[in-house]
Coordinates of C-alpha atoms in Angstrom, one line a residue:
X6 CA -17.9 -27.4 10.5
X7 CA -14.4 -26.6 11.0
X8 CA -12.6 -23.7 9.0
X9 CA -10.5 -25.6 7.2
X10 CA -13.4 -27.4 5.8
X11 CA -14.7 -24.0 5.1
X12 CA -12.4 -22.9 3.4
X13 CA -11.9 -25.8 0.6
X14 CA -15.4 -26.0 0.0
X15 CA -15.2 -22.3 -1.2
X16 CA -11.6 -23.1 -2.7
X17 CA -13.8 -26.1 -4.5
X18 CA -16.6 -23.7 -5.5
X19 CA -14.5 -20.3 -6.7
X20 CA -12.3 -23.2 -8.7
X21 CA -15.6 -24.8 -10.6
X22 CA -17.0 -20.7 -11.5
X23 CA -13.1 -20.3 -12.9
X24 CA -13.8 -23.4 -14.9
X25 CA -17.2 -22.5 -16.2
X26 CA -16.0 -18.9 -17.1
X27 CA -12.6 -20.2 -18.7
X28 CA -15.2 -22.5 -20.8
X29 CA -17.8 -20.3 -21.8
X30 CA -14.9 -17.7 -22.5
X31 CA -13.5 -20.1 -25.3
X32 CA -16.4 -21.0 -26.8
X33 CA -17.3 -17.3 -27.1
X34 CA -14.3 -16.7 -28.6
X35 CA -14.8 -19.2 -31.2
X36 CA -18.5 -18.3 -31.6
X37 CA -17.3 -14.8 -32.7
X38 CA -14.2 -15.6 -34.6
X39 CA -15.4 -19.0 -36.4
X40 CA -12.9 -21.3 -37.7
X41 CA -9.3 -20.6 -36.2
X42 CA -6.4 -20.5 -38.6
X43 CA -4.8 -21.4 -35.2
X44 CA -6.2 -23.9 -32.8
X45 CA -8.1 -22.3 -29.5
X46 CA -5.5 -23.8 -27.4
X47 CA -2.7 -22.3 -28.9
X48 CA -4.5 -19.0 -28.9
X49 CA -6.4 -18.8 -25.0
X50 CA -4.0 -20.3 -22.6
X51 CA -6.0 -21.2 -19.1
X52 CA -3.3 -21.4 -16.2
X53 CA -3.7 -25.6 -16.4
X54 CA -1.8 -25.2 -20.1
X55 CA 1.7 -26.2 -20.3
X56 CA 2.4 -22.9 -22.0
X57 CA 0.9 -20.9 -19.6
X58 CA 3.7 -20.2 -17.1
X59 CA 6.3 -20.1 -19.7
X60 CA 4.5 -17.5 -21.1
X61 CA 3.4 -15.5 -18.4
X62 CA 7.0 -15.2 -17.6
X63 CA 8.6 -14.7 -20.4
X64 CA 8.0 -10.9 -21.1
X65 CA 7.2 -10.2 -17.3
X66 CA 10.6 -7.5 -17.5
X67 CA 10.0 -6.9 -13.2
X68 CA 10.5 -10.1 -11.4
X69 CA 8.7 -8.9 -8.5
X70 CA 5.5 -9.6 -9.8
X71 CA 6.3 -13.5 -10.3
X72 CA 4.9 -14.5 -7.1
X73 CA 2.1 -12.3 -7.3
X74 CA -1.6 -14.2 -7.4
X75 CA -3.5 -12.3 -9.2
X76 CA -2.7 -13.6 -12.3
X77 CA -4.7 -13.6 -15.5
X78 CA -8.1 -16.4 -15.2
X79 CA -6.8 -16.6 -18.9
X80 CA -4.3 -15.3 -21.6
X81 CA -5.2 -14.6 -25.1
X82 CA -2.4 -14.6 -27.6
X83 CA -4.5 -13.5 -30.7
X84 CA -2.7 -13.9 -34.2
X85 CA -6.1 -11.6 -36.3
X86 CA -7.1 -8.6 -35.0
X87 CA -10.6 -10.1 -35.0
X88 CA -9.1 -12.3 -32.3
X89 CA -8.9 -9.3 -30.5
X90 CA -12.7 -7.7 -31.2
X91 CA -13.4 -11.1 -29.4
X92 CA -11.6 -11.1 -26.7
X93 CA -12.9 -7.5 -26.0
X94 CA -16.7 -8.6 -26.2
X95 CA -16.3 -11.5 -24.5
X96 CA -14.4 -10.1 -21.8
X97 CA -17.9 -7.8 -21.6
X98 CA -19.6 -10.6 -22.0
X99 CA -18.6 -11.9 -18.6
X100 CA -17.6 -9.2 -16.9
X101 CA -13.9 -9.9 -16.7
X102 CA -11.4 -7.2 -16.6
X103 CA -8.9 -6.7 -19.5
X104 CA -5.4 -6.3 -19.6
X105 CA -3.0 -5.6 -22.5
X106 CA 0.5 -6.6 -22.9
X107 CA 2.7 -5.2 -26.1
X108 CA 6.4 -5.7 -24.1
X109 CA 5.9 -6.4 -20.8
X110 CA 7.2 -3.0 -19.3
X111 CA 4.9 -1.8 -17.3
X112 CA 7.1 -0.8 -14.0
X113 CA 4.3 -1.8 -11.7
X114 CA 3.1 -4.4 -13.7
X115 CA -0.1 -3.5 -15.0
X116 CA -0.1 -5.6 -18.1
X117 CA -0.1 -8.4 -16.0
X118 CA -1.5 -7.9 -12.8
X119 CA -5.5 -7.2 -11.4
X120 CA -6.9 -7.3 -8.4
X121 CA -10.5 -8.8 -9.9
X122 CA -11.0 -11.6 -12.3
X123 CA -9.2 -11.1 -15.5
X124 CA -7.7 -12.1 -18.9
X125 CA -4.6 -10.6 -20.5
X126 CA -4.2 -10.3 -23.9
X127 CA -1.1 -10.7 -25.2
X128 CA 0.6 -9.3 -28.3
X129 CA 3.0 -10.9 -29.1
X130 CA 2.0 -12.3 -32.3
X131 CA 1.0 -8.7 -33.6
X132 CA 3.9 -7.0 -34.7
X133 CA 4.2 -6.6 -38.5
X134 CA 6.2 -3.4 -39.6
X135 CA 5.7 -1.6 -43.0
X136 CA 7.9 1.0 -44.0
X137 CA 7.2 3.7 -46.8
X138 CA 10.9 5.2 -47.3
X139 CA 9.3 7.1 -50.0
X140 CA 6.8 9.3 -47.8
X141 CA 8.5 8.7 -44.4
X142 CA 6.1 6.9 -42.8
X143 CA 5.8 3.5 -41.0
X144 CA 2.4 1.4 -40.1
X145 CA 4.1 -0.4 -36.4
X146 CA 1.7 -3.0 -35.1
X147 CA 1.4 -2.6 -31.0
X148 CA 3.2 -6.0 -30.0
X149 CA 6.4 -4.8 -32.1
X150 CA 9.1 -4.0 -29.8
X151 CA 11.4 -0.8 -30.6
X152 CA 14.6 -2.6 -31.4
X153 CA 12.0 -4.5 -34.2
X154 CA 11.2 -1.2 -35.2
X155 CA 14.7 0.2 -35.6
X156 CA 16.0 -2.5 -37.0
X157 CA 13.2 -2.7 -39.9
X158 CA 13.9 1.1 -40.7
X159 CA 17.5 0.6 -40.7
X160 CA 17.3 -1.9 -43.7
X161 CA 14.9 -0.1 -45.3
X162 CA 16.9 3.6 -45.3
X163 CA 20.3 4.4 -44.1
X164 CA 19.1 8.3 -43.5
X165 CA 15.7 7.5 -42.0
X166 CA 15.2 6.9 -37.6
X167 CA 12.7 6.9 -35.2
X168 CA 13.1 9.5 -32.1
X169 CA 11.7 6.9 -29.1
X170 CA 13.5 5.0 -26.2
X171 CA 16.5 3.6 -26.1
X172 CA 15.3 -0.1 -24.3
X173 CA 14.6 -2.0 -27.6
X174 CA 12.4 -4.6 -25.5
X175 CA 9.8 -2.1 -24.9
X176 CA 7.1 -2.4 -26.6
X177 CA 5.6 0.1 -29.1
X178 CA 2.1 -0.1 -28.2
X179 CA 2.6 1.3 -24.7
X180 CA 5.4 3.5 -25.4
X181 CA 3.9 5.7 -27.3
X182 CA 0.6 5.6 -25.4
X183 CA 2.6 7.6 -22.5
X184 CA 4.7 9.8 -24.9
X185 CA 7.9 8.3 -25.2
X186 CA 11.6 9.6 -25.3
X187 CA 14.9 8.6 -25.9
X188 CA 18.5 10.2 -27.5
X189 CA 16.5 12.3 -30.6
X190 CA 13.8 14.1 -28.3
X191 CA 15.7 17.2 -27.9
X192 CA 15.9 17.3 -31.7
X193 CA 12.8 15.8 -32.7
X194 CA 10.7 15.8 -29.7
X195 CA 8.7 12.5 -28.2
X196 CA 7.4 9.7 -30.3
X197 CA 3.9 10.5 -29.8
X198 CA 4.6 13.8 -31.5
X199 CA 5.1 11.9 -34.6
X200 CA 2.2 9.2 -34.9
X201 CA -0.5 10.8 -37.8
X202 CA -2.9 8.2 -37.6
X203 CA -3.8 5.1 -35.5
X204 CA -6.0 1.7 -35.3
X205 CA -7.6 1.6 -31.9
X206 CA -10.6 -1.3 -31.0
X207 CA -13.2 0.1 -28.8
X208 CA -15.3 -1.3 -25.6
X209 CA -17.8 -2.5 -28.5
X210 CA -15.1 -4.2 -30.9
X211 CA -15.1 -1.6 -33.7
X212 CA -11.9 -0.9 -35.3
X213 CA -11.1 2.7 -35.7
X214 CA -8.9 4.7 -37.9
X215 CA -7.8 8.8 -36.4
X216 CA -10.8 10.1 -38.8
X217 CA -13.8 7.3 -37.5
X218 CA -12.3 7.6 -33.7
X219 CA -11.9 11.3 -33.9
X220 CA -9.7 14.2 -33.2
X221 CA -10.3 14.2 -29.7
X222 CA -9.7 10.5 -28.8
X223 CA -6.6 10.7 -31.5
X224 CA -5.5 13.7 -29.8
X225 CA -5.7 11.4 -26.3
X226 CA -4.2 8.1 -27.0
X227 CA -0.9 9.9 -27.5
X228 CA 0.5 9.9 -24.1
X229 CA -2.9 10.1 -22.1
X230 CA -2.9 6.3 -21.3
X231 CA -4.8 4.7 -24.6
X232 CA -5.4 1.8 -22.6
X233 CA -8.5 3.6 -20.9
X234 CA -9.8 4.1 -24.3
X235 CA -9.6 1.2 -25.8
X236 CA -7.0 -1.4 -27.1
X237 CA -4.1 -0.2 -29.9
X238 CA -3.8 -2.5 -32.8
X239 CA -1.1 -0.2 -34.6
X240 CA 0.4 3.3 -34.9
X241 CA 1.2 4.6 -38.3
X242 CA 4.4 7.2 -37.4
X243 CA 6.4 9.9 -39.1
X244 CA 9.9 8.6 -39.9
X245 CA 12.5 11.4 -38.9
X246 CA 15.8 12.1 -40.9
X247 CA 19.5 11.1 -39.3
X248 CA 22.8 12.1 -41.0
X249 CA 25.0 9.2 -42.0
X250 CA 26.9 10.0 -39.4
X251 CA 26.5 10.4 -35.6
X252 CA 28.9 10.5 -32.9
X253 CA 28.5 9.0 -29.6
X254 CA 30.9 9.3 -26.1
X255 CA 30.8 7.9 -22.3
X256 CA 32.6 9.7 -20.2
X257 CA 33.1 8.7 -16.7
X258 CA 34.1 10.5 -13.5
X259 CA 33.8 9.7 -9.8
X260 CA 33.0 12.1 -7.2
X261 CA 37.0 12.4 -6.6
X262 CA 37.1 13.4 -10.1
X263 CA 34.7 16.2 -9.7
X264 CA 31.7 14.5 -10.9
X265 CA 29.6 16.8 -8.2
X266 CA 30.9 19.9 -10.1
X267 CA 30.6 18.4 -13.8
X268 CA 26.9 17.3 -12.9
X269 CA 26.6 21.1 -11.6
X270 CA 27.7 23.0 -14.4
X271 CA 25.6 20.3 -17.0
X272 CA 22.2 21.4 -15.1
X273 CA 23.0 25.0 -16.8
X274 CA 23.9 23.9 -20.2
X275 CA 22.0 20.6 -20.9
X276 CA 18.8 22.1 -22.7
X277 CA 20.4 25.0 -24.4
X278 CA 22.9 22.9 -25.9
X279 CA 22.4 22.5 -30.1
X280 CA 19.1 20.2 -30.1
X281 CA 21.9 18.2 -32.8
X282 CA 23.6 17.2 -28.8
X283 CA 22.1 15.4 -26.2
X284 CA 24.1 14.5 -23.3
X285 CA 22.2 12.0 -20.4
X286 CA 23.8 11.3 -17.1
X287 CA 23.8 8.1 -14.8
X288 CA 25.0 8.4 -11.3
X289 CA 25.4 5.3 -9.9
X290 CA 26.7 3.3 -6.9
X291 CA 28.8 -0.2 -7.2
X292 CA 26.0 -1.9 -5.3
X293 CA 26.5 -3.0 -1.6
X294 CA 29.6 -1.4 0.4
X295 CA 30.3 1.1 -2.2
X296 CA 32.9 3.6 -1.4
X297 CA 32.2 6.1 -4.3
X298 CA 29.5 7.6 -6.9
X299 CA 30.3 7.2 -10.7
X300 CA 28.3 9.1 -12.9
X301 CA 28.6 8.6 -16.5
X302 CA 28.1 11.2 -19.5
X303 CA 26.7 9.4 -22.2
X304 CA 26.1 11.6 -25.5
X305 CA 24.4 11.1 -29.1
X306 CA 25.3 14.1 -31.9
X307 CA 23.7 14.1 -34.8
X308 CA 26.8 14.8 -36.8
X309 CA 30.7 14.2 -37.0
X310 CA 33.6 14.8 -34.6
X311 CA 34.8 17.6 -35.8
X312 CA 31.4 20.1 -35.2
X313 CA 31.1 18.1 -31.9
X314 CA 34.3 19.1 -30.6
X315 CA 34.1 22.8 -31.0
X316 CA 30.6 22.8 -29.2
X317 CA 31.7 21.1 -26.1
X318 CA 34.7 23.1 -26.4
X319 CA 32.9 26.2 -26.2
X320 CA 29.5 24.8 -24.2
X321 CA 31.0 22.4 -21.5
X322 CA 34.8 22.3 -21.5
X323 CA 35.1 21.4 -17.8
X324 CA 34.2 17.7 -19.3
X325 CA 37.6 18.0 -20.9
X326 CA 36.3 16.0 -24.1
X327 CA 38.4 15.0 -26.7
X328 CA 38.7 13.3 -30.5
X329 CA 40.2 10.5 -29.1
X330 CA 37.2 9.9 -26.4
X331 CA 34.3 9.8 -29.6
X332 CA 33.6 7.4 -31.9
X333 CA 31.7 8.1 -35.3
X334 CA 28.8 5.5 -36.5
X335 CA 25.5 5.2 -38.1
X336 CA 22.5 6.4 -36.2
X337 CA 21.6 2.6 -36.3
X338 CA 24.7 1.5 -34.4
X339 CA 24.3 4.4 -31.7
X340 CA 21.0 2.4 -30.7
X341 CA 23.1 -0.5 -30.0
X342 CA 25.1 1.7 -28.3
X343 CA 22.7 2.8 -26.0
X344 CA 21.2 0.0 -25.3
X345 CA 25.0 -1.6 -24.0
X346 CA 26.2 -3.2 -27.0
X347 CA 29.4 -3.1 -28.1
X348 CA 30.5 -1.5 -31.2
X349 CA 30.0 -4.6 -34.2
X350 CA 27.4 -6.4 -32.5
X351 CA 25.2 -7.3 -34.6
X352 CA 22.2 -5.9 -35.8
X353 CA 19.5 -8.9 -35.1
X354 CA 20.5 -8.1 -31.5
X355 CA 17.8 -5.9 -31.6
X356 CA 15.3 -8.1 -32.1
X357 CA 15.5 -9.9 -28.8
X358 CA 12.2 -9.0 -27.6
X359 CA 13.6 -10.7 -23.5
X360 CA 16.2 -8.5 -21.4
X361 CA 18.8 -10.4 -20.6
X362 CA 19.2 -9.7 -17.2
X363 CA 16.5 -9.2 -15.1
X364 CA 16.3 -7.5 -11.4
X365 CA 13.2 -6.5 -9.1
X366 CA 13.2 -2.7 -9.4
X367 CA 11.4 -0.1 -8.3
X368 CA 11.4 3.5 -10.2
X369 CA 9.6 7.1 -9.3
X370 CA 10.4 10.1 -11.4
X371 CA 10.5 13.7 -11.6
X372 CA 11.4 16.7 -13.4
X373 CA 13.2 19.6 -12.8
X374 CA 13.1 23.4 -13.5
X375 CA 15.6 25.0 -11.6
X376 CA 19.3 23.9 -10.9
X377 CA 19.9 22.0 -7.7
X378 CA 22.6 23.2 -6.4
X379 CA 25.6 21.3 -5.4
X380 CA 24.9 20.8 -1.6
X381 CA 21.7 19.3 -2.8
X382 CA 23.2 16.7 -5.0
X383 CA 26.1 15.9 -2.4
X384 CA 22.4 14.6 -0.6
X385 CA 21.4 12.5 -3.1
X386 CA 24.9 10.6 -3.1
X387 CA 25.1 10.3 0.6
X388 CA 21.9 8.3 0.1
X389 CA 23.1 5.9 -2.7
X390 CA 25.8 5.4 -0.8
X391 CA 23.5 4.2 2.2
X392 CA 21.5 1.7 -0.5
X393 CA 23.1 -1.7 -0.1
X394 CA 22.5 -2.5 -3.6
X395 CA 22.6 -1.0 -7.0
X396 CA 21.1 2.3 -7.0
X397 CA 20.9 4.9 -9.5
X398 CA 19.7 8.2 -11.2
X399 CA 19.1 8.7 -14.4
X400 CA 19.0 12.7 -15.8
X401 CA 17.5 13.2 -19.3
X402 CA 18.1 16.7 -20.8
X403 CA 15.2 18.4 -22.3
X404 CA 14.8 21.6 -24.5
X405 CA 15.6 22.3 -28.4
X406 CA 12.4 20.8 -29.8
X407 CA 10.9 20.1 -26.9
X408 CA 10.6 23.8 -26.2
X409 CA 8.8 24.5 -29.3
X410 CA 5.6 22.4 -28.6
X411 CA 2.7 23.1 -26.7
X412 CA 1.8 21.6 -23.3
X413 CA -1.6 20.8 -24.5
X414 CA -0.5 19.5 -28.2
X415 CA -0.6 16.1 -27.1
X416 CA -1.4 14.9 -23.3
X417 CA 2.2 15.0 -22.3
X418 CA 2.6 18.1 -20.7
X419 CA 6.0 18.6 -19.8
X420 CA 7.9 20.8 -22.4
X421 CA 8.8 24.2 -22.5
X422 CA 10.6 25.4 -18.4
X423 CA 11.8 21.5 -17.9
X424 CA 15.4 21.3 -17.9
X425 CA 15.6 17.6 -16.8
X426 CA 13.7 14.4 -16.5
X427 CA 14.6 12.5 -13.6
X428 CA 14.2 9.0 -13.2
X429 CA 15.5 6.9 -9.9
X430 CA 15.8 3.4 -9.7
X431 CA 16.9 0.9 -7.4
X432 CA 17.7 -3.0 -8.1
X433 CA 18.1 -5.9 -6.0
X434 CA 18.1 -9.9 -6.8
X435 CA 16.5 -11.5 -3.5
X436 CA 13.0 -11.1 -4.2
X437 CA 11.5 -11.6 -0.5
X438 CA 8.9 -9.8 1.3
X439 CA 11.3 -8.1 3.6
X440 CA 14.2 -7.4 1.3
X441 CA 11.5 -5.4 -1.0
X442 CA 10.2 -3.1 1.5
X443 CA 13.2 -2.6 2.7
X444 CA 14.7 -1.1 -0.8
X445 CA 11.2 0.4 -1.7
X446 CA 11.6 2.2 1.8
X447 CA 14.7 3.5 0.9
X448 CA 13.5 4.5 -2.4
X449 CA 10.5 6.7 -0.8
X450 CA 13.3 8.3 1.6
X451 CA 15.3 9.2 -1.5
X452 CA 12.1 10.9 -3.3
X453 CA 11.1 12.9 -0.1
X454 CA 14.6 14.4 0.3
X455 CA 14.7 15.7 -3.6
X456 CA 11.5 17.1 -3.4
X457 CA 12.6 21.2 -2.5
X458 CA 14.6 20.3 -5.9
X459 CA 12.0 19.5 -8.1
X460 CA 8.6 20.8 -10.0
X461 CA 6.0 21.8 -7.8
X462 CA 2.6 22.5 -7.8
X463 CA 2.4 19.1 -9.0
X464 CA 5.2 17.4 -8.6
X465 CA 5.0 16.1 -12.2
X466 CA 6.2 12.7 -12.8
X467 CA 6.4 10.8 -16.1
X468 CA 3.7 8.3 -17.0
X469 CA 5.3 6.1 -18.4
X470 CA 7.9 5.7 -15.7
X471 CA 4.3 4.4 -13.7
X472 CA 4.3 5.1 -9.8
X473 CA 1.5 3.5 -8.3
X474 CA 3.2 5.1 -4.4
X475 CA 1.4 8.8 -6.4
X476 CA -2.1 7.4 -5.9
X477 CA -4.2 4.9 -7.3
X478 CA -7.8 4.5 -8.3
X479 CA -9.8 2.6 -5.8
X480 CA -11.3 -1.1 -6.3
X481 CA -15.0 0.1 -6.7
X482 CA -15.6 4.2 -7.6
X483 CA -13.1 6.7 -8.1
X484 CA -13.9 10.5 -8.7
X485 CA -12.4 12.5 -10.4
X486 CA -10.7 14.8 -7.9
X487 CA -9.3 11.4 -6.3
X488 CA -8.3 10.5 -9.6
X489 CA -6.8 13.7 -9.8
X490 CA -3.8 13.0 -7.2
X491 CA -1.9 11.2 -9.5
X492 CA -3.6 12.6 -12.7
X493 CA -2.5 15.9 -12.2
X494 CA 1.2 14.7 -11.7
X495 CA 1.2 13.2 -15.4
X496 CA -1.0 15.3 -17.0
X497 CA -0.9 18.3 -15.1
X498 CA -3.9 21.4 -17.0
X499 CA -4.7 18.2 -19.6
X500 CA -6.5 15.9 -17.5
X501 CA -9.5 17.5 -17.0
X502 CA -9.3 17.0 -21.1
X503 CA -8.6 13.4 -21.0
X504 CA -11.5 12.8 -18.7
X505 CA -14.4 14.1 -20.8
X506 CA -12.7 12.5 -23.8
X507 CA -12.6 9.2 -21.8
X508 CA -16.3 10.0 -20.2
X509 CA -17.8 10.3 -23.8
X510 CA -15.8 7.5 -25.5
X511 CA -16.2 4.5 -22.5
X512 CA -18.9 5.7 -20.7
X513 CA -19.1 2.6 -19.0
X514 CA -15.7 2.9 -17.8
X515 CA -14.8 -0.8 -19.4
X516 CA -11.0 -0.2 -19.8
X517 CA -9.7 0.6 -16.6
X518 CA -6.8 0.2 -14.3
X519 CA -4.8 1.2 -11.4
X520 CA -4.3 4.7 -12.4
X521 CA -6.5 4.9 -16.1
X522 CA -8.0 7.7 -17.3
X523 CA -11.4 8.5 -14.4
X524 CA -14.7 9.5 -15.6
X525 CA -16.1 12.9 -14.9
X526 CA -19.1 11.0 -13.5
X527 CA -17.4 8.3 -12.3
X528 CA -20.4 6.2 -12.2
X529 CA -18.9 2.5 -11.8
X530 CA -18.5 -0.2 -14.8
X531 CA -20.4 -3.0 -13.3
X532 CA -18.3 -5.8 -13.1
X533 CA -21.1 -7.6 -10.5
X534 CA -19.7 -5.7 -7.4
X535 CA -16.3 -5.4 -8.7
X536 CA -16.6 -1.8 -10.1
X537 CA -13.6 -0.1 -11.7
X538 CA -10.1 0.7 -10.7

């Protein structure tokens, strides 16, 4: 018998056992659930539906997954959280992996990839948002997206915000599971810092609230990867106040213009700064045959023009700002601001859950405790200049409030010494094979040459910025001190922690991926030879 013969025969065989599973997987679903309010097929796609490509695609925010194939055996859009509890079991059931989707922005994406036989549950459809203006608090399904859950607040209270990202697309439910920060951290710290209670469904379907899961799995679902403990139904959060007015500015300078020295002199100043000011930077290059570096200054104050002015004045008068380069608006309109609207777009622009332009990317990350001095960032221009395509780093000031909080208060680490978060990032549109490796290759030459500038002893990177190049758990058994290679990097003194939280809460090791949370045992979830991630 030839090969090719061979080979459709256990094409024709591995295609009947999808069959049967996809099958028996619906019928499970409906054993547990009963009668739908929606019909099965509208709620478990197989990849024969008409929707299932459409879907698949639609929140997939990193194009170079698209021709990927290992994509989901099936994909669960559940509209009840019991929809959920049954996907879960069943999943068990049959010993199919699980993956989660909230918005799709996973950078290596997780959410919709696996290397074993798997469904993906999207969550689309569960996104309510309460808000309680009158105790400052918000119940935030996991499928809502950020800009849903700014928007919401900003018609609810004109004084009232949110300190998380500034990408509205991103979804809540994984945002907050790796910590998340955006343009308030430096006054209000990280998102996670302000969820007081949760909904999480464990491995055995039970729907738990912070007092039935406990303090300890509360304590590591925010920012210790809650997908290895289970699946997040909803966060309830503490809304933060906002003045009713805040003053944003974009200032822009070339290296001719003395970005070199501006970015310098910043690296002193950033996190001592009022936590009211926080000033980002993005150095960028004009994509292929660029001539210069541009890096922008792109600032939030809580507060008007005329107590910004005298700060900068006094903190960081090389920029040279003036009245006439600000412009006052509600904290509201400063998201749209961030996120590169223009000033009177309109609010329901948040609400677009798909980002409108789309690139392959790749992203690593770092952060940074020391000034790197001038001759060091003159390097890291040289080598965007070399990228023929658009390249560019992204420097997030720290300190004020995030100063004040402990390393181990959540399981994001990174607080008090950390002047900067880093994040690199490098786009392109031809999504071949050899046009990838060649920008991911530049992209690893760009992260060895920073690393004399960076944390050591690990070389912390932020989780949520995911970087599967830092070390990945392997396809059958993965020990802890393997695990640790990358764990450490996120988690630094708070994985050991997150392990024996995760060892006594899924034993079995059910949720797992790429780089989730590894037992202490490590003895392998058996998934019929698959074994864990």
């Amino acid at each position: 018998m030839g090969y090719l013969a061979v080979f459709l025969i256990l094409l024709s065989i591995s295609c009947a056992a999808s069959t049967f599973v996809e099958k028996s997987f619906r019928e499970c679903m409906f054993t547990r659930v009963g009668d739908y309010s929606k019909s099965t097929e509208n709620i478990v796609l197989s990849s024969s539906s008409s929707q299932y490509p459409q879907v698949l695609e639609s929140l997939e925010q990193n194009p170079r997954w698209l021709n990927s194939s290992t994509k989901p055996l099936l994909i669960v859009r559940p509209f009840h959280e019991s929809e959920i509890q049954a996907a879960i079991l069943c999943s068990k059931k049959f010993e199919l992996q699980i993956r989660v989707r909230s918005g799709g922005h996973d950078y290596e994406g997780l959410s919709y990839l696996c290397k074993v036989p798997f469904i993906m549950v999207d969550l689309i459809n569960i996104r309510s948002i309460e808000i309680n203006v009158a105790d400052e608090t918000a119940w935030v399904q996991a499928g809502a997206t950020l800009g849903e859950l700014y928007y919401k607040i900003s018609k609810s209270s004109k004084v009232h915000g949110f300190p998380a990202g500034i990408c509205p697309s991103v979804g809540i439910g994984g945002h907050i599971s790796g910590g998340g920060f955006g343009t308030m951290l430096r006054k209000h710290g990280l998102a996670a810092d302000h969820v007081i209670d949760a909904y999480l469904i464990d491995v055995n379907g039970r729907i738990l609230d912070r007092k039935s899961m406990g303090e300890d799995v509360f304590w590591a679902i925010r920012g210790g990867s809650a997908t290895s403990f289970g699946v997040i139904l909803a966060w309830k959060i503490k809304l933060v106040q906002v003045p009713p007015v805040v003053t944003v500015f974009s200032i822009h300078r070339t290296l001719e213009e003395g970005a070199t020295k501006l970015i310098h002199k910043w690296q002193y100043i950033a996190d001592k700064l009022h936590e009211d000011l926080f000033i980002r930077i993005v150095a960028q290059n004009s994509g292929a045959n660029s001539k210069t570096i541009q890096a922008s200054f792109v600032s939030l104050f809580l507060g008007g023009i005329d107590k910004l002015i005298p700060i900068m004045n006094e903190s960081f008068p090389e920029l040279g700002l003036q009245a006439k380069d600000c412009t006052e608006m509600s904290w509201i309109e400063s998201v749209l601001y961030f996120a590169g609207y223009n000033k009177g777009d309109p609010l329901e622009a948040l609400l677009n859950r798909i980002t409108t332009f789309k690139s392959s990317f790749k992203a690593k990350s770092d952060f940074v405790k020391e000034p790197i001095p001038e001759i060091g960032l003159e390097g890291v221009w040289k080598m965007l200049l070399k990228e023929q395509t658009l390249a560019l780093v992204i420097m997030e000031p720290f300190g004020g409030r995030m100063n004040e909080i402990s390393e181990s208060e959540i399981p994001f680490p990174h607080r008090k010494g950390t002047l900067y978060n880093i994040q690199y990032m490098v786009k392109w549109e031809v999504n071949g094979i050899e046009d990838s490796n060649r920008h991911l290759q530049w992209m690893q030459m760009l992260y060895t040459y920073m690393t004399p500038y960076v944390s050591k002893s690990p070389r912390a990177s932020y989780y949520n910025y995911r970087d599967l190049d830092l070390g990945s758990n392997k396809l059958h058994n993965t020990s802890y001190s393997e695990a640790s290679v990358w764990g450490m990097k996120y988690f630094k003194g708070n994985l050991q922690r997150l392990a024996q939280i995760k060892t006594k809460f899924d034993p079995r090791n059910f949720f797992n991926n790429e780089q989730s949370i590894p037992l202490l045992n490590s003895l392998p979830f058996s998934h019929k030879g698959h074994g864990n991630y």
